[in-house]
Tab-separated table of C-alpha atoms in Angstrom:
chain	number	residue	atom	x	y	z
O	1	MET	CA	14.267	5.636	-3.714
O	2	THR	CA	17.306	5.645	-1.452
O	3	GLN	CA	15.826	8.687	0.300
O	4	LEU	CA	13.025	6.454	1.574
O	5	TYR	CA	15.364	3.812	2.980
O	6	HIS	CA	17.667	6.380	4.579
O	7	HIS	CA	14.999	8.039	6.710
O	8	GLY	CA	13.221	6.947	9.879
O	9	ARG	CA	13.804	4.364	12.590
O	10	LEU	CA	14.333	1.592	10.021
O	11	SER	CA	17.102	3.515	8.248
O	12	GLY	CA	19.827	1.144	7.148
O	13	THR	CA	17.762	-2.019	7.660
O	14	GLY	CA	16.432	-2.329	4.110
O	15	TYR	CA	12.838	-2.195	5.389
O	16	LEU	CA	10.172	0.486	5.107
O	17	SER	CA	7.564	1.897	7.479
O	18	ILE	CA	5.289	4.334	5.664
O	19	LEU	CA	2.240	6.183	7.001
O	20	PRO	CA	-0.428	6.351	4.264
O	21	VAL	CA	-3.449	8.597	4.752
O	22	ASP	CA	-5.438	8.940	1.541
O	23	GLN	CA	-8.669	7.678	3.111
O	24	GLY	CA	-10.150	11.191	3.203
O	25	ILE	CA	-10.834	10.715	-0.496
O	26	GLU	CA	-10.881	6.928	-0.782
O	27	HIS	CA	-13.336	6.320	2.093
O	28	THR	CA	-14.758	9.863	2.654
O	29	ALA	CA	-13.219	12.279	5.139
O	30	GLY	CA	-16.121	12.026	7.596
O	31	SER	CA	-15.959	8.258	7.775
O	32	SER	CA	-12.171	8.185	8.080
O	33	PHE	CA	-11.532	11.045	10.502
O	34	SER	CA	-14.599	11.013	12.766
O	35	PRO	CA	-12.849	8.614	15.195
O	36	ASN	CA	-10.067	11.211	15.553
O	37	PRO	CA	-11.069	14.626	14.091
O	38	MET	CA	-7.571	16.118	14.539
O	39	TYR	CA	-6.623	14.413	11.269
O	40	PHE	CA	-8.989	16.594	9.256
O	41	ASP	CA	-5.925	18.878	9.511
O	42	PRO	CA	-3.284	17.240	7.274
O	43	GLU	CA	-0.441	18.743	9.318
O	44	ASN	CA	-1.218	16.262	12.087
O	45	ILE	CA	-0.802	13.424	9.596
O	46	VAL	CA	2.727	14.601	8.834
O	47	LYS	CA	3.453	15.125	12.535
O	48	LEU	CA	2.377	11.548	13.294
O	49	ALA	CA	4.696	10.160	10.615
O	50	ILE	CA	7.637	12.179	11.941
O	51	GLU	CA	6.982	11.333	15.588
O	52	ALA	CA	6.695	7.628	14.771
O	53	GLY	CA	9.984	7.620	12.841
O	54	CYS	CA	8.385	6.570	9.556
O	55	ASN	CA	10.450	6.423	6.362
O	56	ALA	CA	7.866	8.523	4.541
O	57	VAL	CA	4.355	9.938	4.650
O	58	ALA	CA	2.006	9.133	1.758
O	59	SER	CA	-1.039	11.314	1.306
O	60	THR	CA	-3.113	13.409	-1.053
O	61	MET	CA	-1.969	16.104	-3.455
O	62	GLY	CA	-3.863	18.855	-1.627
O	63	GLY	CA	-2.832	17.854	1.878
O	64	LEU	CA	0.862	17.526	1.134
O	65	ALA	CA	1.047	20.522	-1.215
O	66	MET	CA	-0.006	23.011	1.457
O	67	LEU	CA	2.598	21.583	3.852
O	68	SER	CA	5.499	21.063	1.478
O	69	ARG	CA	7.430	24.246	2.270
O	70	LYS	CA	7.371	23.394	5.976
O	71	TYR	CA	7.900	19.638	5.942
O	72	ALA	CA	9.118	18.241	2.595
O	73	HIS	CA	12.737	18.589	3.738
O	74	LYS	CA	12.006	16.907	7.096
O	75	ILE	CA	10.352	13.682	5.929
O	76	PRO	CA	10.071	12.157	2.445
O	77	PHE	CA	6.730	12.937	0.769
O	78	VAL	CA	4.908	10.328	-1.330
O	79	VAL	CA	2.122	12.033	-3.259
O	80	LYS	CA	-0.855	9.857	-4.204
O	81	ILE	CA	-1.835	11.096	-7.659
O	82	ASN	CA	-5.033	9.096	-8.290
O	83	HIS	CA	-8.038	8.136	-6.190
O	84	ASN	CA	-11.426	6.420	-6.135
O	85	GLU	CA	-13.922	9.153	-5.255
O	86	LEU	CA	-17.154	8.071	-3.559
O	87	LEU	CA	-19.562	10.859	-4.566
O	88	THR	CA	-20.630	9.147	-7.772
O	89	TYR	CA	-23.839	7.166	-7.238
O	90	PRO	CA	-23.915	4.267	-7.509
O	91	ASN	CA	-20.310	3.960	-6.337
O	92	LYS	CA	-17.919	2.504	-8.885
O	93	TYR	CA	-14.475	0.916	-8.783
O	94	ASP	CA	-12.344	3.423	-10.628
O	95	GLN	CA	-9.224	5.471	-10.065
O	96	ILE	CA	-8.972	8.929	-11.631
O	97	MET	CA	-6.082	11.373	-11.663
O	98	PHE	CA	-6.201	14.088	-8.997
O	99	GLY	CA	-2.780	15.594	-9.663
O	100	SER	CA	0.301	15.425	-11.834
O	101	VAL	CA	3.771	13.995	-11.357
O	102	ARG	CA	5.233	17.407	-12.185
O	103	ASP	CA	3.258	19.039	-9.355
O	104	ALA	CA	4.507	16.389	-6.929
O	105	TRP	CA	8.086	16.980	-8.078
O	106	ASN	CA	7.685	20.751	-7.742
O	107	MET	CA	6.620	20.406	-4.088
O	108	GLY	CA	9.748	18.400	-3.289
O	109	ALA	CA	8.199	14.929	-3.103
O	110	VAL	CA	10.598	12.000	-3.484
O	111	ALA	CA	7.994	9.593	-4.825
O	112	VAL	CA	4.516	9.313	-6.287
O	113	GLY	CA	1.931	6.681	-5.483
O	114	ALA	CA	-0.968	5.432	-7.564
O	115	THR	CA	-3.596	2.685	-7.503
O	116	VAL	CA	-4.653	0.270	-10.200
O	117	TYR	CA	-7.776	-1.823	-9.575
O	118	PHE	CA	-6.699	-4.886	-11.541
O	119	GLY	CA	-9.698	-6.878	-12.697
O	120	SER	CA	-12.059	-3.898	-12.759
O	121	ALA	CA	-13.783	-2.724	-15.922
O	122	GLU	CA	-11.620	0.412	-15.973
O	123	SER	CA	-8.285	-1.281	-15.304
O	124	ASP	CA	-6.966	-0.992	-18.874
O	125	ARG	CA	-7.179	2.803	-18.736
O	126	GLN	CA	-5.692	2.888	-15.236
O	127	ILE	CA	-2.728	0.747	-16.351
O	128	ILE	CA	-2.002	3.092	-19.259
O	129	GLU	CA	-2.316	6.236	-17.097
O	130	VAL	CA	-0.163	4.914	-14.275
O	131	ALA	CA	2.515	3.496	-16.603
O	132	THR	CA	2.810	6.914	-18.260
O	133	ALA	CA	2.964	8.688	-14.890
O	134	PHE	CA	5.593	6.309	-13.525
O	135	GLU	CA	7.773	6.816	-16.601
O	136	GLU	CA	7.648	10.580	-16.056
O	137	ALA	CA	8.415	10.155	-12.352
O	138	HIS	CA	11.519	8.116	-13.152
O	139	ASN	CA	12.647	10.710	-15.670
O	140	LEU	CA	12.484	13.259	-12.828
O	141	GLY	CA	14.418	11.009	-10.449
O	142	MET	CA	11.410	10.081	-8.303
O	143	ALA	CA	10.447	6.675	-6.937
O	144	THR	CA	7.089	5.016	-7.649
O	145	ILE	CA	4.752	3.064	-5.377
O	146	LEU	CA	1.771	1.124	-6.726
O	147	TRP	CA	-1.293	0.306	-4.622
O	148	CYS	CA	-1.701	-2.988	-6.459
O	149	TYR	CA	-5.238	-4.172	-5.713
O	150	SER	CA	-7.645	-6.528	-7.448
O	151	ARG	CA	-11.229	-5.348	-7.435
O	152	ASN	CA	-14.130	-7.177	-9.051
O	153	ASP	CA	-17.408	-8.364	-7.551
O	154	ALA	CA	-17.120	-11.515	-9.674
O	155	PHE	CA	-14.118	-12.498	-7.522
O	156	LEU	CA	-16.577	-13.233	-4.685
O	157	LYS	CA	-17.464	-16.870	-5.240
O	158	ASP	CA	-19.469	-19.180	-2.957
O	159	GLY	CA	-19.088	-16.787	-0.057
O	160	ILE	CA	-15.291	-16.485	-0.409
O	161	ASP	CA	-13.622	-13.215	-1.399
O	162	TYR	CA	-10.858	-14.014	-3.852
O	163	ASN	CA	-9.900	-10.366	-4.332
O	164	THR	CA	-7.175	-11.145	-1.787
O	165	ALA	CA	-6.280	-14.597	-3.130
O	166	ALA	CA	-2.554	-15.233	-3.485
O	167	ASP	CA	-2.778	-16.236	-7.148
O	168	ILE	CA	-4.834	-13.185	-8.199
O	169	THR	CA	-2.888	-10.671	-6.117
O	170	GLY	CA	0.369	-12.289	-7.172
O	171	GLN	CA	-0.463	-11.719	-10.839
O	172	ALA	CA	-1.515	-8.156	-10.023
O	173	ASN	CA	1.945	-7.683	-8.500
O	174	TYR	CA	3.595	-9.037	-11.649
O	175	LEU	CA	1.663	-6.563	-13.773
O	176	GLY	CA	2.499	-3.790	-11.323
O	177	VAL	CA	6.254	-4.297	-11.448
O	178	SER	CA	5.987	-4.502	-15.223
O	179	ILE	CA	4.724	-0.911	-15.398
O	180	GLN	CA	7.727	0.448	-13.478
O	181	ALA	CA	6.579	0.284	-9.870
O	182	ASP	CA	9.610	0.489	-7.564
O	183	ILE	CA	7.567	-0.665	-4.561
O	184	ILE	CA	4.364	-2.710	-4.528
O	185	LYS	CA	1.754	-2.111	-1.847
O	186	GLN	CA	-0.370	-5.220	-1.494
O	187	LYS	CA	-2.937	-6.602	0.926
O	188	LEU	CA	-1.942	-9.698	2.856
O	189	PRO	CA	-3.393	-12.766	1.078
O	190	THR	CA	-6.270	-14.452	2.859
O	191	ASN	CA	-6.694	-17.502	0.608
O	192	ASN	CA	-5.615	-18.998	-2.717
O	193	GLY	CA	-7.149	-20.541	-5.806
O	194	GLY	CA	-9.018	-17.520	-7.106
O	195	PHE	CA	-8.276	-18.349	-10.732
O	196	THR	CA	-9.611	-21.889	-10.395
O	197	ALA	CA	-12.661	-20.910	-8.326
O	198	VAL	CA	-13.764	-18.111	-10.653
O	199	LYS	CA	-12.574	-20.125	-13.672
O	200	PHE	CA	-10.589	-17.503	-15.574
O	201	ALA	CA	-6.995	-16.673	-16.589
O	202	LYS	CA	-4.410	-19.468	-16.824
O	203	THR	CA	-2.964	-21.662	-14.098
O	204	ASN	CA	-0.473	-24.432	-13.454
O	205	PRO	CA	-0.912	-26.982	-10.647
O	206	ASP	CA	2.566	-26.104	-9.366
O	207	MET	CA	1.259	-22.645	-8.417
O	208	TYR	CA	-0.735	-24.232	-5.617
O	209	THR	CA	1.683	-27.011	-4.605
O	210	LYS	CA	5.377	-26.368	-5.283
O	211	LEU	CA	5.167	-22.568	-5.122
O	212	ALA	CA	2.734	-22.135	-2.220
O	213	SER	CA	0.924	-23.892	0.583
O	214	ASP	CA	-1.967	-22.777	2.778
O	215	HIS	CA	0.455	-21.283	5.306
O	216	PRO	CA	0.148	-17.458	5.524
O	217	ILE	CA	3.910	-16.977	5.057
O	218	ASP	CA	3.909	-19.144	1.928
O	219	LEU	CA	0.940	-17.243	0.490
O	220	CYS	CA	2.736	-13.956	1.101
O	221	ARG	CA	5.961	-15.402	-0.286
O	222	TYR	CA	4.112	-16.144	-3.549
O	223	GLN	CA	3.195	-12.449	-3.730
O	224	VAL	CA	6.878	-11.554	-3.253
O	225	LEU	CA	7.892	-14.108	-5.912
O	226	ASN	CA	5.715	-12.266	-8.413
O	227	CYS	CA	7.587	-9.027	-7.676
O	228	TYR	CA	10.412	-10.263	-9.909
O	229	SER	CA	11.542	-12.675	-7.178
O	230	GLY	CA	11.694	-9.846	-4.667
O	231	ARG	CA	13.847	-7.550	-6.809
O	232	ILE	CA	10.993	-5.075	-6.433
O	233	GLY	CA	10.101	-4.615	-2.763
O	234	MET	CA	6.611	-5.485	-1.545
O	235	ILE	CA	5.055	-3.814	1.470
O	236	ASN	CA	1.822	-5.106	2.992
O	237	SER	CA	-0.986	-2.782	4.045
O	238	GLY	CA	-2.202	-2.715	7.630
O	239	GLY	CA	-5.902	-2.889	6.800
O	240	GLU	CA	-8.874	-1.318	8.543
O	241	SER	CA	-8.947	-0.467	12.239
O	242	LYS	CA	-10.940	-2.944	14.333
O	243	GLY	CA	-10.118	-1.603	17.790
O	244	GLU	CA	-8.521	-3.779	20.459
O	245	SER	CA	-7.211	-6.370	17.995
O	246	ASP	CA	-5.267	-3.803	15.937
O	247	LEU	CA	-1.931	-4.307	17.677
O	248	THR	CA	-2.071	-8.094	17.398
O	249	GLU	CA	-3.106	-7.969	13.739
O	250	ALA	CA	-0.466	-5.377	12.853
O	251	ILE	CA	2.341	-7.378	14.463
O	252	LYS	CA	1.111	-10.577	12.814
O	253	THR	CA	1.126	-8.896	9.395
O	254	ALA	CA	4.642	-7.544	9.998
O	255	VAL	CA	5.971	-10.981	10.997
O	256	ILE	CA	4.389	-12.633	7.947
O	257	ASN	CA	5.680	-9.931	5.604
O	258	LYS	CA	9.235	-10.045	6.965
O	259	ARG	CA	9.463	-13.852	7.082
O	260	ALA	CA	8.110	-14.062	3.527
O	261	GLY	CA	10.807	-11.716	2.212
O	262	GLY	CA	8.678	-8.559	2.125
O	263	ALA	CA	10.053	-5.033	2.377
O	264	GLY	CA	7.965	-3.578	5.201
O	265	MET	CA	4.583	-2.204	6.224
O	266	ILE	CA	2.412	0.692	5.157
O	267	MET	CA	-0.125	1.268	7.940
O	268	GLY	CA	-2.699	4.045	8.105
O	269	ARG	CA	-6.088	3.552	9.749
O	270	LYS	CA	-4.809	1.418	12.600
O	271	ALA	CA	-2.553	4.362	13.551
O	272	PHE	CA	-4.527	7.535	12.835
O	273	GLN	CA	-7.932	6.326	14.009
O	274	ARG	CA	-6.731	6.345	17.627
O	275	PRO	CA	-5.213	8.969	19.957
O	276	PHE	CA	-1.926	10.426	18.685
O	277	GLY	CA	0.286	8.781	21.299
O	278	GLU	CA	-1.307	5.370	20.842
O	279	GLY	CA	-0.832	5.678	17.082
O	280	VAL	CA	2.870	6.357	17.574
O	281	GLU	CA	3.247	3.357	19.893
O	282	LEU	CA	1.446	1.073	17.443
O	283	ILE	CA	3.800	2.086	14.618
O	284	TYR	CA	6.789	1.608	16.948
O	285	ALA	CA	5.608	-1.925	17.765
O	286	VAL	CA	5.492	-2.844	14.078
O	287	GLN	CA	8.888	-1.301	13.428
O	288	GLU	CA	10.370	-3.381	16.251
O	289	ILE	CA	9.545	-6.526	14.246
O	290	TYR	CA	11.735	-5.323	11.401
O	291	LEU	CA	14.481	-4.280	13.823
O	292	ALA	CA	14.451	-7.663	15.580
O	293	LYS	CA	17.150	-9.992	14.291
O	294	GLU	CA	15.262	-12.923	15.818
O	295	VAL	CA	12.550	-12.529	13.168
O	296	SER	CA	14.143	-13.685	9.922
O	297	ILE	CA	13.153	-14.963	6.502
O	298	ALA	CA	11.479	-18.371	6.782
């Protein structure tokens, strides 16, 4: 994992800036790359990560495999080994293996990434598969990153989406670090009280009073707390691209993550769904938050 922290503009800071582009499978290639068709070619994904001084590039088995001989020694590769494919109708919330840890190791990758949809009907199988894969990765000296998402339609209650509630995502983080994730990738929390609203799992009133408030930094801090009190780093995802507000939202997320004790940002669509140069500048702007000594833990 030290190879991740020792590469890129944030080298030596203890923070991470990773470019993740697995949306070609997760959201369909046409939907993801139509705003900027140059990224149908995976080499441009790697070039963007290098130009922006990212610590690593995270992408699909196929895209990184064909580029490994040219680039694996220039920027750390994180190979995403499972995905939710969208050609099954009706669409379902599932993650299936697209590649092996051994293949990722053979191409020179320093880490593997995987997703578990905690709360979904298939989550038990995903937990078992990912735990087994992460054990193998560690045996080979590789780091592991878990896309640690909750996904269940029942978590939408009275018009509020609790899939990003601090209590639910916090517990997902705790399960994620328990299956040997070295880094947790988590969405920024948008609310709290998912367990009490949906009326499941177990709670304690202190979760919502002593351990968190409604402040965005406190909600994010609760996510970090569930990563073994921050012993396992948590990076927040940048979310979908919405156009002109992307820069403001990305900087806001970075400030919240850093002040809450997070480990950095992993930002994809906001960067690659715009012209190459603008994508680089957006990533630079986020990295400046982690370089700024004025922005400290709250």
